[in-house]
PDB file of C-alpha atoms in Angstrom:
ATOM      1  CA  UNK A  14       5.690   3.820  18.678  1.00 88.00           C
ATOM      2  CA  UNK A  15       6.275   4.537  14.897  1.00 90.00           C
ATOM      3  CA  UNK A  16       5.090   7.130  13.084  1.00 93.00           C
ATOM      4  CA  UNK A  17       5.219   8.497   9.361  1.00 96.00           C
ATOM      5  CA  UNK A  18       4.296  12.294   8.727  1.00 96.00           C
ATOM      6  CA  UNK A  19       3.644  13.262   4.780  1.00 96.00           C
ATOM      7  CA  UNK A  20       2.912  16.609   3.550  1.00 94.00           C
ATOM      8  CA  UNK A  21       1.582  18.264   2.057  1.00 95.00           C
ATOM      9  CA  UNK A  22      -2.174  16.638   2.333  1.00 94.00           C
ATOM     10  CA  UNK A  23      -3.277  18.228  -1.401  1.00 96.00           C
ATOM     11  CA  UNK A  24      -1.189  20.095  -3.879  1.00 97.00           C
ATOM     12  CA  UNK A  25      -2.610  21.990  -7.067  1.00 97.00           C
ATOM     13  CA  UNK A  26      -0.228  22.577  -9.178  1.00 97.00           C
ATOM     14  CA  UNK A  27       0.719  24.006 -13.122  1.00 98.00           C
ATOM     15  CA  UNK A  28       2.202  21.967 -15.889  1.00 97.00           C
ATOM     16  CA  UNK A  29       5.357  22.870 -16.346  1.00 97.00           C
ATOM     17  CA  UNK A  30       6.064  23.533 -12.405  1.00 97.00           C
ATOM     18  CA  UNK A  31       8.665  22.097  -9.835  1.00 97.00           C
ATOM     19  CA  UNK A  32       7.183  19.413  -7.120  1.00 97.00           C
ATOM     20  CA  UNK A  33       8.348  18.871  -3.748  1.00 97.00           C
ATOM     21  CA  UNK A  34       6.467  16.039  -1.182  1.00 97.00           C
ATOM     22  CA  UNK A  35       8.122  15.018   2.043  1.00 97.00           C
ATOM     23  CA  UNK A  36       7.829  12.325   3.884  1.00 97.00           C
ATOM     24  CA  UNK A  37       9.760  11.384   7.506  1.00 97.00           C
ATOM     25  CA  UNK A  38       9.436   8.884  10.309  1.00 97.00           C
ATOM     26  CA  UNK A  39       9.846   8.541  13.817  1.00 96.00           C
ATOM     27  CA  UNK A  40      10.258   5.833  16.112  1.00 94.00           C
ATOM     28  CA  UNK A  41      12.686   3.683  14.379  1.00 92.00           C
ATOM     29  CA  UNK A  42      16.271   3.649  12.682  1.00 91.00           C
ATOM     30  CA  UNK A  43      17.209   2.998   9.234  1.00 93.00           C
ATOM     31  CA  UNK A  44      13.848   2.107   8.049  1.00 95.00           C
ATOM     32  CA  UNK A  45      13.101   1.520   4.210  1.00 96.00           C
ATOM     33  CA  UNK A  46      11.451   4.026   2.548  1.00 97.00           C
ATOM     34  CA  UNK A  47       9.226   3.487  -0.468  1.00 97.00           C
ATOM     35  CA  UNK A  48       7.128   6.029  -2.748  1.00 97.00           C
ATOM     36  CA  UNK A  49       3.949   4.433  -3.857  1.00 95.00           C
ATOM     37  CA  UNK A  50       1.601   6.201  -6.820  1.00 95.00           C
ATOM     38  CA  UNK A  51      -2.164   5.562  -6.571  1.00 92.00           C
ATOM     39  CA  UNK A  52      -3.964   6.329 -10.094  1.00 82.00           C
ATOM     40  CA  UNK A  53      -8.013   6.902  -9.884  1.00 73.00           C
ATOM     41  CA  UNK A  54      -9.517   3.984 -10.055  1.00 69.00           C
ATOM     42  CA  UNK A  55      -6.388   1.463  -9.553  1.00 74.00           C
ATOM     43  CA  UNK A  56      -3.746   0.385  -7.754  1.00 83.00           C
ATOM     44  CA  UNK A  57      -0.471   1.181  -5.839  1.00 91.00           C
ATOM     45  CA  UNK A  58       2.814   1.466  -8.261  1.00 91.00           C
ATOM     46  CA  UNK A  59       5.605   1.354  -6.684  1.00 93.00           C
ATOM     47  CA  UNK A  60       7.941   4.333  -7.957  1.00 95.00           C
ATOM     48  CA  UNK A  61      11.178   4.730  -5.752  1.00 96.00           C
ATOM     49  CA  UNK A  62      12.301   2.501  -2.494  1.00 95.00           C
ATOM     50  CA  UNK A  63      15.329   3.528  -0.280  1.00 96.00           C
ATOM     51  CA  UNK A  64      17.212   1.150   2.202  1.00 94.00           C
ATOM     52  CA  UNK A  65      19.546   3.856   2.938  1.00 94.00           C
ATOM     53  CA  UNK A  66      20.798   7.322   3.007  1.00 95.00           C
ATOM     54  CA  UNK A  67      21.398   8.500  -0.299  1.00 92.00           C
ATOM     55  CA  UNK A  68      20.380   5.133  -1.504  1.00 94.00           C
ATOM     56  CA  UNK A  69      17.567   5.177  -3.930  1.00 95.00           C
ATOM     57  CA  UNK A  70      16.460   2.535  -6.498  1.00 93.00           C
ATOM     58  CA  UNK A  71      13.682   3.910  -8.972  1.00 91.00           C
ATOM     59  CA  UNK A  72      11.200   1.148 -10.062  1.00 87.00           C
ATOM     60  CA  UNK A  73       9.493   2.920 -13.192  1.00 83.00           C
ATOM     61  CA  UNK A  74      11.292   5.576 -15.220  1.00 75.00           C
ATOM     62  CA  UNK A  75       9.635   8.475 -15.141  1.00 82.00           C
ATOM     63  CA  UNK A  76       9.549  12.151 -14.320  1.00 90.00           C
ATOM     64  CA  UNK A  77      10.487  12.082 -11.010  1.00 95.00           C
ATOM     65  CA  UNK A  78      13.003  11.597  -8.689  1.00 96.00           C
ATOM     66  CA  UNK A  79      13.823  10.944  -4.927  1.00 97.00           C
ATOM     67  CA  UNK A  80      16.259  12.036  -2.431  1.00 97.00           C
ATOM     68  CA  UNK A  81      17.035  10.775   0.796  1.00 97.00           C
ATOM     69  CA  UNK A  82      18.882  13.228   2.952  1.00 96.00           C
ATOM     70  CA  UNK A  83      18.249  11.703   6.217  1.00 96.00           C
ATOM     71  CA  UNK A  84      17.853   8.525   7.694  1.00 96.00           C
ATOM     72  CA  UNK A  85      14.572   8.913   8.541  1.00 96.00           C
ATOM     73  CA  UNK A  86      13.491  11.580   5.478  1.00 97.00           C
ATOM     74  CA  UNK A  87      12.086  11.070   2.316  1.00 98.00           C
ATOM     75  CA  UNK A  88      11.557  13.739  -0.416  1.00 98.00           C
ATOM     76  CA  UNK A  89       9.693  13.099  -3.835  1.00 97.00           C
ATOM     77  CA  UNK A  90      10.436  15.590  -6.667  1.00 97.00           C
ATOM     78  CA  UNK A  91       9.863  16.908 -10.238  1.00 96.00           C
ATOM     79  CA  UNK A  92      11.656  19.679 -11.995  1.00 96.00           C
ATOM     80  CA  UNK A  93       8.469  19.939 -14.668  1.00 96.00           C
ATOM     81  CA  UNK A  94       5.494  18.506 -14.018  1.00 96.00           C
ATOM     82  CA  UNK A  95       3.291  16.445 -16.722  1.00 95.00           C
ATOM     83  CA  UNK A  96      -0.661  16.355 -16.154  1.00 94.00           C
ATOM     84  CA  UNK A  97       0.130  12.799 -15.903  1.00 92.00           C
ATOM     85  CA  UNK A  98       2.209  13.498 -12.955  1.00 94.00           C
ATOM     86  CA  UNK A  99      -1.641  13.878 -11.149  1.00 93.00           C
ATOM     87  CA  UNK A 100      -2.379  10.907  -8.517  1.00 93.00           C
ATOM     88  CA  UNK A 101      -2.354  10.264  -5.002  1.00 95.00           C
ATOM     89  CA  UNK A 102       1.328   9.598  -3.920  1.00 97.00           C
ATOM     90  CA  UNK A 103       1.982   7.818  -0.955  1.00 96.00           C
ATOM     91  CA  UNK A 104       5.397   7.263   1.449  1.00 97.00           C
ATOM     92  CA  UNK A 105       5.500   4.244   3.537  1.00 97.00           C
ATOM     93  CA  UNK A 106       8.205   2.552   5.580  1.00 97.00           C
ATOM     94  CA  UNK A 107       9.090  -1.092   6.814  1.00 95.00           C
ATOM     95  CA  UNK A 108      11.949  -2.181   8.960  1.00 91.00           C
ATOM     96  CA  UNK A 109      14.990  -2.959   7.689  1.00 76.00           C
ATOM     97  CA  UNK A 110      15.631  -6.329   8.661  1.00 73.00           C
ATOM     98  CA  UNK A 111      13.672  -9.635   7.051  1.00 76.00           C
ATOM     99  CA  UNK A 112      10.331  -9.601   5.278  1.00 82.00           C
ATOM    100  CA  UNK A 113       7.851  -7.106   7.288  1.00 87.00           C
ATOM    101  CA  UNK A 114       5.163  -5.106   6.396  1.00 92.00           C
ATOM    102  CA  UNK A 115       4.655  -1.516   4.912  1.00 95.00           C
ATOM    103  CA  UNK A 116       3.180   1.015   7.047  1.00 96.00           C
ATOM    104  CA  UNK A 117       1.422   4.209   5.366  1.00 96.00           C
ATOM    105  CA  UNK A 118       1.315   8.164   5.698  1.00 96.00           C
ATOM    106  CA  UNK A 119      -1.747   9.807   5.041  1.00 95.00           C
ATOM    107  CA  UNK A 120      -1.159  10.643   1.130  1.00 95.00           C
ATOM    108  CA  UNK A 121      -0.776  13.826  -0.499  1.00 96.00           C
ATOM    109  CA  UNK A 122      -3.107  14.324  -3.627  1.00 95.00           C
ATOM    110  CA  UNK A 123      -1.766  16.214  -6.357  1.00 96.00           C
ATOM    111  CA  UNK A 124      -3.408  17.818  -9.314  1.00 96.00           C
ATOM    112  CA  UNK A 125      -1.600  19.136 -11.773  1.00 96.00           C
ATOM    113  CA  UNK A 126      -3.596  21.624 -14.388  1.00 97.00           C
TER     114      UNK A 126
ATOM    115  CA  UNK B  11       5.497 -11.603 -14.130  1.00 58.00           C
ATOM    116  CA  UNK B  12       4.531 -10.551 -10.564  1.00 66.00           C
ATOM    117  CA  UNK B  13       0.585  -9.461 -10.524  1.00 87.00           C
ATOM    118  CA  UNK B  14      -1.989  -9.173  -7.969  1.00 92.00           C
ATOM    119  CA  UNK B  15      -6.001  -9.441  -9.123  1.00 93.00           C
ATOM    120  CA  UNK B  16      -9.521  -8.598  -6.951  1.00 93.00           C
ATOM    121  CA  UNK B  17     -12.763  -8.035  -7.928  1.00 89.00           C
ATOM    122  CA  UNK B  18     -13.372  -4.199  -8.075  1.00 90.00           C
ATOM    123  CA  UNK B  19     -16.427  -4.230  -6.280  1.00 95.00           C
ATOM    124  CA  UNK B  20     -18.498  -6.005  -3.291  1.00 97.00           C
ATOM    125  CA  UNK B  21     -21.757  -4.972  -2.044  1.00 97.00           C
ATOM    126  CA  UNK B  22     -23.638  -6.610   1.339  1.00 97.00           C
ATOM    127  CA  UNK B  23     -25.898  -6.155   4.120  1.00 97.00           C
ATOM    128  CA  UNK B  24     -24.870  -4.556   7.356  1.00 97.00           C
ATOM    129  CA  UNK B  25     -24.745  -7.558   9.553  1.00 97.00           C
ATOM    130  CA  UNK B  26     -23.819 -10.462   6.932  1.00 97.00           C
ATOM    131  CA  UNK B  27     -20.276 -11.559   6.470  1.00 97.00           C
ATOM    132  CA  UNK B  28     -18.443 -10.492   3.870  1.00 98.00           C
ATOM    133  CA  UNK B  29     -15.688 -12.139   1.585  1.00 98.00           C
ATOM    134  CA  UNK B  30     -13.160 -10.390  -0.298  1.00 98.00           C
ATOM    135  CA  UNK B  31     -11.264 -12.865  -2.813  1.00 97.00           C
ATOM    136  CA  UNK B  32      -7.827 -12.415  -4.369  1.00 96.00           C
ATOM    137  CA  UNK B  33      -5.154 -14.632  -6.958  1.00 96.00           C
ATOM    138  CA  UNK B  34      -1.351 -13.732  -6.806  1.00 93.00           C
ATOM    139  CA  UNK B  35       1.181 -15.193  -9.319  1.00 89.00           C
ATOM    140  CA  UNK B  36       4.626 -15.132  -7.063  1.00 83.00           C
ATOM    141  CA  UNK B  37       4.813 -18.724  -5.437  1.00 81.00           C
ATOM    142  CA  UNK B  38       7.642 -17.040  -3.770  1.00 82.00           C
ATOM    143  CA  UNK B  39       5.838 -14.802  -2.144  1.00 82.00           C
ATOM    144  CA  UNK B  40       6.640 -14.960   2.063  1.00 85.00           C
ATOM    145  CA  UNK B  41       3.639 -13.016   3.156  1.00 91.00           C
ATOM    146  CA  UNK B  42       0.264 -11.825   2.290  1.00 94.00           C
ATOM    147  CA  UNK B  43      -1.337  -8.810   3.181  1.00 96.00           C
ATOM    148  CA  UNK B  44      -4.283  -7.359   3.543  1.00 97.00           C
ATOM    149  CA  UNK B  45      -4.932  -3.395   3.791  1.00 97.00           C
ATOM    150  CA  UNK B  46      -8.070  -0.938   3.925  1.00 97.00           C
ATOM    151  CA  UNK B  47      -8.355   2.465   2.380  1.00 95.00           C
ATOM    152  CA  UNK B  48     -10.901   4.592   3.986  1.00 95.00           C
ATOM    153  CA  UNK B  49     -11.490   8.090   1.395  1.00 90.00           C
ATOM    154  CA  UNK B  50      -8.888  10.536   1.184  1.00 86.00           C
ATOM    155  CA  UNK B  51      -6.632   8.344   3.663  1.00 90.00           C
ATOM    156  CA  UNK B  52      -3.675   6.067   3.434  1.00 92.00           C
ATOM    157  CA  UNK B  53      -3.800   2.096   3.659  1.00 94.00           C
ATOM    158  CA  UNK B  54      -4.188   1.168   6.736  1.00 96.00           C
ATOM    159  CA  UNK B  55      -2.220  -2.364   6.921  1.00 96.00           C
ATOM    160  CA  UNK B  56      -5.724  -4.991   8.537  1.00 96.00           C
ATOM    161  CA  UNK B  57      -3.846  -8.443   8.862  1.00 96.00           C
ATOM    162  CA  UNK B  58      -1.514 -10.342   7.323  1.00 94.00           C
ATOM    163  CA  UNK B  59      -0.600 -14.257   6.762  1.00 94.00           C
ATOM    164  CA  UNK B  60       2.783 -16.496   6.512  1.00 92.00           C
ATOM    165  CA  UNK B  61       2.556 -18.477   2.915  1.00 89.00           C
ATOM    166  CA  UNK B  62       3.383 -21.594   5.149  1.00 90.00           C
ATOM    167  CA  UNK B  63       0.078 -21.538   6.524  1.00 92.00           C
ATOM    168  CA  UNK B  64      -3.605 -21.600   5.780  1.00 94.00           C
ATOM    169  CA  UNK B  65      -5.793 -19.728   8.322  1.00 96.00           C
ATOM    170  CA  UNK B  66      -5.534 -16.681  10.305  1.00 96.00           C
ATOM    171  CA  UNK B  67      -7.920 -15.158  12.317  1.00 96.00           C
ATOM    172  CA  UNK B  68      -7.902 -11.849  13.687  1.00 93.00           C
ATOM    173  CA  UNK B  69     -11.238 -10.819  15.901  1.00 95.00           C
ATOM    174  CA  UNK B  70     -13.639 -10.372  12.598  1.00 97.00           C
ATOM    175  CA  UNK B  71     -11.286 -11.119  10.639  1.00 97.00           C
ATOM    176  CA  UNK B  72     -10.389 -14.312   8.741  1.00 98.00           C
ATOM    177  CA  UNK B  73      -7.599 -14.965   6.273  1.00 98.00           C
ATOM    178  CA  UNK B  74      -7.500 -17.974   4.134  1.00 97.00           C
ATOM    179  CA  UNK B  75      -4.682 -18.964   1.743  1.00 96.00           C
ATOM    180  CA  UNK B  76      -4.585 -21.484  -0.998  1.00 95.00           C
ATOM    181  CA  UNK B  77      -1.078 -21.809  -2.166  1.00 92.00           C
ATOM    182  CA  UNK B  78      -1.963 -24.200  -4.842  1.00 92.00           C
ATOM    183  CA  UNK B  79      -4.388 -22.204  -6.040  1.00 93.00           C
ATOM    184  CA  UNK B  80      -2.323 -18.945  -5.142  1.00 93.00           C
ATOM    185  CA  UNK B  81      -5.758 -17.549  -4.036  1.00 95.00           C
ATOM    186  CA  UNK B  82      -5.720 -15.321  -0.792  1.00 96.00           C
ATOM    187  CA  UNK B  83      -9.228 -14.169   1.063  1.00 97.00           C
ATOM    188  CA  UNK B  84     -10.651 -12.341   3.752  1.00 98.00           C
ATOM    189  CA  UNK B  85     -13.594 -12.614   5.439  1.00 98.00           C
ATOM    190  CA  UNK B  86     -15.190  -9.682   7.551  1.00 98.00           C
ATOM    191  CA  UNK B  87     -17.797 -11.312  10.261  1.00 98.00           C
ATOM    192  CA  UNK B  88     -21.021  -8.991  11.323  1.00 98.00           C
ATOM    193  CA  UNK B  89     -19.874  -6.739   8.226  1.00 98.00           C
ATOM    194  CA  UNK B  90     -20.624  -2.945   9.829  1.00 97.00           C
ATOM    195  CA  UNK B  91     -20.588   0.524   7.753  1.00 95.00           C
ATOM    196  CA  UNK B  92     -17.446   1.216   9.219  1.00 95.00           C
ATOM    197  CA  UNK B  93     -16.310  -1.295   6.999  1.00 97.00           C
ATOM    198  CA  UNK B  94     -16.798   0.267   3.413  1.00 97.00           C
ATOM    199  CA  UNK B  95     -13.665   0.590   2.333  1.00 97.00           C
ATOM    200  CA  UNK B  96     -11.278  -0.284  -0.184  1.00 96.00           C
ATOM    201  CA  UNK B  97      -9.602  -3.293   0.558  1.00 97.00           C
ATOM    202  CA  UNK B  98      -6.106  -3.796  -1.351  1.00 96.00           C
ATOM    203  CA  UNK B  99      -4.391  -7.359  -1.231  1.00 96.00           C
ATOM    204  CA  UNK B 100      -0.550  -7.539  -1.170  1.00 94.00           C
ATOM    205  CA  UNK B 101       2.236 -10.117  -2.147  1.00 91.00           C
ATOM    206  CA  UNK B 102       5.401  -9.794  -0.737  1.00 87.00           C
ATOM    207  CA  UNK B 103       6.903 -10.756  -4.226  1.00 82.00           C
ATOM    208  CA  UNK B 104      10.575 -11.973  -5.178  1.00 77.00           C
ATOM    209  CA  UNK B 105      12.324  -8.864  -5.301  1.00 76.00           C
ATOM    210  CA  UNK B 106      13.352  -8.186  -1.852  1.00 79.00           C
ATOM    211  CA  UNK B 107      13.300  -5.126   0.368  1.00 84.00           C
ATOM    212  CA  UNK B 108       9.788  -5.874   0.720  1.00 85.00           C
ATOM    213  CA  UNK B 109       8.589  -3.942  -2.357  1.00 88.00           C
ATOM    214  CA  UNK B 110       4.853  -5.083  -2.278  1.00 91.00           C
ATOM    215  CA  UNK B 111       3.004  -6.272  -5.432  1.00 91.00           C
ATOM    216  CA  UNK B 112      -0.552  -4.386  -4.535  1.00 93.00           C
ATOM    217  CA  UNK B 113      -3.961  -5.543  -7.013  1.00 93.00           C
ATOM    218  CA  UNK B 114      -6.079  -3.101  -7.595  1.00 92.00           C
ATOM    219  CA  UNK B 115      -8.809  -2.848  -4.640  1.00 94.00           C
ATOM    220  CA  UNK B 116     -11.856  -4.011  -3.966  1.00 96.00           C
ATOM    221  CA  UNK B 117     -14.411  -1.336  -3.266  1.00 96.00           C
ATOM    222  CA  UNK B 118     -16.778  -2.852  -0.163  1.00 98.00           C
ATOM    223  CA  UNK B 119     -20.315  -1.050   0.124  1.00 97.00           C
ATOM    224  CA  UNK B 120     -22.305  -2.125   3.059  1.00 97.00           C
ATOM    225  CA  UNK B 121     -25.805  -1.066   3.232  1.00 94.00           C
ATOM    226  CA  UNK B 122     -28.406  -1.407   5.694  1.00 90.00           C
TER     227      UNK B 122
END
């Protein structure tokens, strides 16, 4: 069966710092990969998807980026983070083939102070 | 544009059913979905429906669609307190690469 690992769970981290989440999956081949941002209070904005290696389409343009080294690997960075970076980020993956649903990690919540 | 709307917040009785609704604006949509966030966790994806059809039932679970309308719902049978939750509906959209169009949440309290 499938499974999607994301870590860390919670991150505190200073304005003005460098960010690094992963997120990878097992179970399947050349999944797509999406980053999903979860504000307090509302819902799930989608910021990068992936259908491939090195393949990354950003939705919103913001302060972060995404890299996707691996097939089954997906990394969400900053080089400087903004307070409004803060948020509960998620990574989720579907197969690659027709419409199918997404399937979640756990989430990483980050603060940024 | 794409958008996704839900009433933010649904309070019942341990036992009654509950009924989450839901509007989408994508006619185009191919699938619904329904998820539920427990605290601190991810979404957890609950069931989800075809836009050709107009029922779906899953155990306690019941989906309804009105494409007309664009209005999606789900009904929770015997609601329990393992049910609070937040309960997110999803279009599939227009864009491809399934990219889901996610409302807000609606925040389900059951109490005894």
């Amino acid at each position: 069966s499938q499974t999607i690992h994301q870590w860390p769970a919670t991150l505190v981290q200073p304005v003005g710092s460098p960010l690094s989440l992963e997120c990878t999956v097992e179970g399947t081949s050349n999944p797509n990969l999406y980053w999903y941002r979860q504000a307090a209070g509302r819902g799930l904005q989608l910021l990068f998807y992936s259908v491939g290696i090195g393949q990354i389409s950003s939705e919103v343009p913001q302060n972060l980026s995404a890299s996707r080294p691996q097939d089954r690997q997906f990394i969400l960075s900053s080089k400087k983070l903004l307070l409004s970076d803060s948020g509960f980020y998620l990574c989720a993956w579907s197969t690659g083939q027709g419409p199918s649903p997404l399937h979640f990690g756990n989430g990483t919540r980050l603060t940024v102070t | 544009g794409e958008d996704v709307e839900q009433s933010l917040f649904l309070s019942v009785r341990e036992g009654d059913s509950s009924v989450i609704n839901c509007t989408y604006t994508d006619s185009s949509s191919t699938y619904l979905y329904w998820y539920k966030q427990e605290p601190g966790a991810g979404l957890q994806l609950l069931t989800y429906i075809f836009s050709n059809m107009d029922m779906k039932q899953d155990q306690r679970l019941t989906v309804l669609l009105n494409k007309k309308d664009k209005h999606l719902s789900l009904r929770i049978a015997d609601t329990q307190t393992g049910d609070s939750a937040i309960y997110f509906c999803a279009e599939s959209g227009s864009g491809g690469y399934n990219k889901l169009i996610f409302g807000a949440g609606t925040r389900l309290a059951v109490h005894p």
